[in-house]
mmCIF file of C-alpha atoms in Angstrom:
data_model
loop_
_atom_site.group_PDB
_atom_site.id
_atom_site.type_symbol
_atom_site.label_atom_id
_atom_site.label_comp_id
_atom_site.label_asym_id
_atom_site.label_seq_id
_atom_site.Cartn_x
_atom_site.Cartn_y
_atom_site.Cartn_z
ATOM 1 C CA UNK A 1 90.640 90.211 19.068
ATOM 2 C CA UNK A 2 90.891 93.675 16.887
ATOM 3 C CA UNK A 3 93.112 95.787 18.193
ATOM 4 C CA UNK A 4 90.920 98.355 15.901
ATOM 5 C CA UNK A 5 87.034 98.815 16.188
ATOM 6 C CA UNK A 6 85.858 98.997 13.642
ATOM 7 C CA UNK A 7 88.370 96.733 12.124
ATOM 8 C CA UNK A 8 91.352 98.092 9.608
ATOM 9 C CA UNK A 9 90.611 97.233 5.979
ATOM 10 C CA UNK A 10 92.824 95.333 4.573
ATOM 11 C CA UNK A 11 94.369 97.718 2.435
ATOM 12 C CA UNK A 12 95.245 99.334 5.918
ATOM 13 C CA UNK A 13 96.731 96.326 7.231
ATOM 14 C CA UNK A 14 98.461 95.506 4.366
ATOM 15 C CA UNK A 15 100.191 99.288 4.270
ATOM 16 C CA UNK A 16 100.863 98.889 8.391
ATOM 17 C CA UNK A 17 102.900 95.169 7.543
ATOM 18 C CA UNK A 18 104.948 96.777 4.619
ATOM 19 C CA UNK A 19 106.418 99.476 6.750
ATOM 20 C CA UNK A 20 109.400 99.097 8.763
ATOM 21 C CA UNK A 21 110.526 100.548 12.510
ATOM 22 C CA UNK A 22 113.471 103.206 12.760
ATOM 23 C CA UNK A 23 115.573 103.062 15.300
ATOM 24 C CA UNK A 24 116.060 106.624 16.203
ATOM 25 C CA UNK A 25 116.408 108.333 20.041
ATOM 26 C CA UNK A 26 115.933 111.625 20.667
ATOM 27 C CA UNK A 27 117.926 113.494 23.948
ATOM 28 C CA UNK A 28 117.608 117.146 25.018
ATOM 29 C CA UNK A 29 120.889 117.767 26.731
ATOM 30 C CA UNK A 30 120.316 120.676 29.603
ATOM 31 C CA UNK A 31 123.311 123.197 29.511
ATOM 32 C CA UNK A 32 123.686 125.510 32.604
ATOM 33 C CA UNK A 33 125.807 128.002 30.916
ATOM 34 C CA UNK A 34 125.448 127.543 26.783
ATOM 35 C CA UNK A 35 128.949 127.245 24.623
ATOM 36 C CA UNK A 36 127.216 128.224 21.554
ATOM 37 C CA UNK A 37 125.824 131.341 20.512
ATOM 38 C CA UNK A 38 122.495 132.461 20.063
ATOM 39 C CA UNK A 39 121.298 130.858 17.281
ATOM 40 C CA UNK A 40 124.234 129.014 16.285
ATOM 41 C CA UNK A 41 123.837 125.970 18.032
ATOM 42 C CA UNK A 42 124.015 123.105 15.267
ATOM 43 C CA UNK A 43 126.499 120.761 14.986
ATOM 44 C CA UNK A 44 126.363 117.920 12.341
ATOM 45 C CA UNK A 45 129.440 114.930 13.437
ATOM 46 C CA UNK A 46 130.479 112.780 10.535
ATOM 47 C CA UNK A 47 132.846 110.218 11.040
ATOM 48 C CA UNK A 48 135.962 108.993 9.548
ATOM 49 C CA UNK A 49 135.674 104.670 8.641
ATOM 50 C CA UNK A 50 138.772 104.333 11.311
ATOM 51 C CA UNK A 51 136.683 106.327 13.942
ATOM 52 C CA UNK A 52 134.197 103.903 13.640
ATOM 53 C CA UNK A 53 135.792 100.385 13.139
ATOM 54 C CA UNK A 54 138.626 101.898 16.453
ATOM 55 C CA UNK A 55 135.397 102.942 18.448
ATOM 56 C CA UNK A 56 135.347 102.065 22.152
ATOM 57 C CA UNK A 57 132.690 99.729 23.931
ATOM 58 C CA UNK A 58 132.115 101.709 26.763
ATOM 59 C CA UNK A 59 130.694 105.014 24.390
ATOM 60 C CA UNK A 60 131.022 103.275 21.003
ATOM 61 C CA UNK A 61 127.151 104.781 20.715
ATOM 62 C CA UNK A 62 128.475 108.049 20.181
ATOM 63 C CA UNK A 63 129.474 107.456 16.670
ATOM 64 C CA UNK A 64 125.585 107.119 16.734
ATOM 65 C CA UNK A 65 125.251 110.329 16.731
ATOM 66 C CA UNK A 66 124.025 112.358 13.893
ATOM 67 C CA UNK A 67 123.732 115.422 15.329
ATOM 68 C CA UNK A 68 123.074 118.385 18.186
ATOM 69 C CA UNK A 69 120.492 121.393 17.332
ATOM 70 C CA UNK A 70 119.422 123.955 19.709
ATOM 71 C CA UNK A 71 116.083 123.993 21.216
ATOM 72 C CA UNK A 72 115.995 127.213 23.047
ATOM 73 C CA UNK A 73 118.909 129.487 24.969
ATOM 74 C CA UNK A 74 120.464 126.426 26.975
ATOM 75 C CA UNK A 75 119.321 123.263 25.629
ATOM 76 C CA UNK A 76 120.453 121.112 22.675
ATOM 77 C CA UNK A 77 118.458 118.092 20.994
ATOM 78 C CA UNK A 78 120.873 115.151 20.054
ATOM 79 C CA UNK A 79 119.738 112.762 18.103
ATOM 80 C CA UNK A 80 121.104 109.018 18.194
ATOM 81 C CA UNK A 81 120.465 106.579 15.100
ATOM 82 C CA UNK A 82 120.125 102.800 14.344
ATOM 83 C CA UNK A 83 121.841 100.499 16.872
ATOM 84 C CA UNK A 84 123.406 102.993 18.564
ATOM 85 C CA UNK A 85 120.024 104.460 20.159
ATOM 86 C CA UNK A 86 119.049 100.546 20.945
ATOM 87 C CA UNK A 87 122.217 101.235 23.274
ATOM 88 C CA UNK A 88 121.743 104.213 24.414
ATOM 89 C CA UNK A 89 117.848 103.530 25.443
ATOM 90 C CA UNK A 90 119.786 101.125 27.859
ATOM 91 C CA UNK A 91 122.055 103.637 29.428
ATOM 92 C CA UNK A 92 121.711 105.469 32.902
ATOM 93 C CA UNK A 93 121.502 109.155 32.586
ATOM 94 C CA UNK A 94 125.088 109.470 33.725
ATOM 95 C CA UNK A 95 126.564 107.702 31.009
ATOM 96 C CA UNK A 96 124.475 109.585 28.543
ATOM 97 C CA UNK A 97 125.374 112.512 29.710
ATOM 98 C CA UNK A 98 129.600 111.809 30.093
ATOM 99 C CA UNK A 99 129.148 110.586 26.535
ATOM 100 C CA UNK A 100 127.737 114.080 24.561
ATOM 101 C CA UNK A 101 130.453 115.708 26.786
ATOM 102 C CA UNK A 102 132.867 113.462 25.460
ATOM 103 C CA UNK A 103 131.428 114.093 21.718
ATOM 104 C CA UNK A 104 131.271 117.746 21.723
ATOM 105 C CA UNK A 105 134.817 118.166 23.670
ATOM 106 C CA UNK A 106 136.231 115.954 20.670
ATOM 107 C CA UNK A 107 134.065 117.893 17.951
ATOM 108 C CA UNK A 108 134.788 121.515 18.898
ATOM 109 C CA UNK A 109 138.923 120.699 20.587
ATOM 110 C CA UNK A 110 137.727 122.202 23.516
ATOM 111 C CA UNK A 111 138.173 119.156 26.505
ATOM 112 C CA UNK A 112 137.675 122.191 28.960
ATOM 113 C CA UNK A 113 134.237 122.583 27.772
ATOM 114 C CA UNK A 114 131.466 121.742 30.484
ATOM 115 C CA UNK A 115 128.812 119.081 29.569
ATOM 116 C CA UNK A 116 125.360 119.125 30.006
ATOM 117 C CA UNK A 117 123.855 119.269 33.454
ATOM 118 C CA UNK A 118 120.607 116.497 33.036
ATOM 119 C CA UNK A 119 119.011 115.121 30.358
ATOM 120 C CA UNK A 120 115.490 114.457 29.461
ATOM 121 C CA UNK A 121 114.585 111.560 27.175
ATOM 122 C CA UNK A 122 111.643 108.938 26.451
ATOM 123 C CA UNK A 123 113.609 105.585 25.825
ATOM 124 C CA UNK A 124 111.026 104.429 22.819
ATOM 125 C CA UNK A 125 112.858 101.278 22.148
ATOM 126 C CA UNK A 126 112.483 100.058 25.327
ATOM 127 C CA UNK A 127 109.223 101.377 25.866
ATOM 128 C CA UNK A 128 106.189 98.225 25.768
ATOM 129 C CA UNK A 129 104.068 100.415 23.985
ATOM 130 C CA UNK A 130 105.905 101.571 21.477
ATOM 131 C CA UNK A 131 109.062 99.773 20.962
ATOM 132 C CA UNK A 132 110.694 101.876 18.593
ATOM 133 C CA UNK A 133 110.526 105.451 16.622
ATOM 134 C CA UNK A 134 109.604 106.613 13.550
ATOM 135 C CA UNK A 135 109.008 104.110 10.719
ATOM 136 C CA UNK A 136 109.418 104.212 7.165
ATOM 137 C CA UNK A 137 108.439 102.461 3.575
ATOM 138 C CA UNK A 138 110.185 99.248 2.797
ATOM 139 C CA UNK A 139 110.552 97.549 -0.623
ATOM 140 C CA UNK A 140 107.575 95.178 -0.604
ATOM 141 C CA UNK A 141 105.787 99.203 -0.071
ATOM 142 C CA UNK A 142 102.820 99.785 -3.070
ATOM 143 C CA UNK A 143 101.772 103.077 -3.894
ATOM 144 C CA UNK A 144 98.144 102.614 -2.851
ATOM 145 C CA UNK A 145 99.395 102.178 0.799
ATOM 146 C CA UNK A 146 99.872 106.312 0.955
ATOM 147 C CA UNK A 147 96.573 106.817 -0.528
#
């Protein structure tokens, strides 16, 4: 069985086998009252090597985290990368959301600050359909499989 009719070519098939999945989830944390201002709400988190090797279990995912980047007046877009989004795909809502409080309390020095309200999210890894992201070229990738 195809799962394309009319079958893929195979220089088609060959280009689809020599790309690889990303692991990448993406969260849109709802704020009731914004922190940031207007325009200003980015905020990159990079990570010292003792951060990460002295990570927790419980919300080790959060060193995951790339980055937060404002959608509109009240809502931030996180996005989670490589094996922590495999964990985070796994989490209930609750935990998610404790977790970005926890990040952006640490980030900004402000553990007064209040955390999102809900979430939204598609959990793509764990989806049947999709399992996984974005992709991207791997070595065995030709030339002719982007024309």
């Amino acid at each position: 069985p195809h799962l394309f009719l009319p079958p893929l070519d195979d220089g088609k098939i060959n280009a689809i086998k020599n790309m690889r999945p990303g692991r990448v989830s993406k969260i849109i944390l709802h704020f009731s009252t914004p922190f940031w201002f207007p325009g200003e709400g980015t905020i990159n988190f990079i990570w010292t090597n003792q951060e990460l090797e002295t990570s927790d279990e419980e919300d080790g995912w959060i060193t995951g985290v790339n980055g937060m980047y404002e959608v509109n007046s009240t809502d931030l877009r996180m996005w989670v990368v490589g094996e922590a989004a495999n964990v985070v795909d796994t989490l209930p809502d609750d935990d998610v959301i404790a977790g970005a409080t926890k990040l952006i309390r640490k980030f900004l020095g402000n553990s007064e600050l209040v955390g999102p309200k809900r979430i939204t999210r598609h959990t793509w890894l764990t989806d049947p359909y999709s399992l996984g992201t974005w992709s991207y070229p791997s070595i065995h990738s030709q030339h002719q499989d982007y024309t």
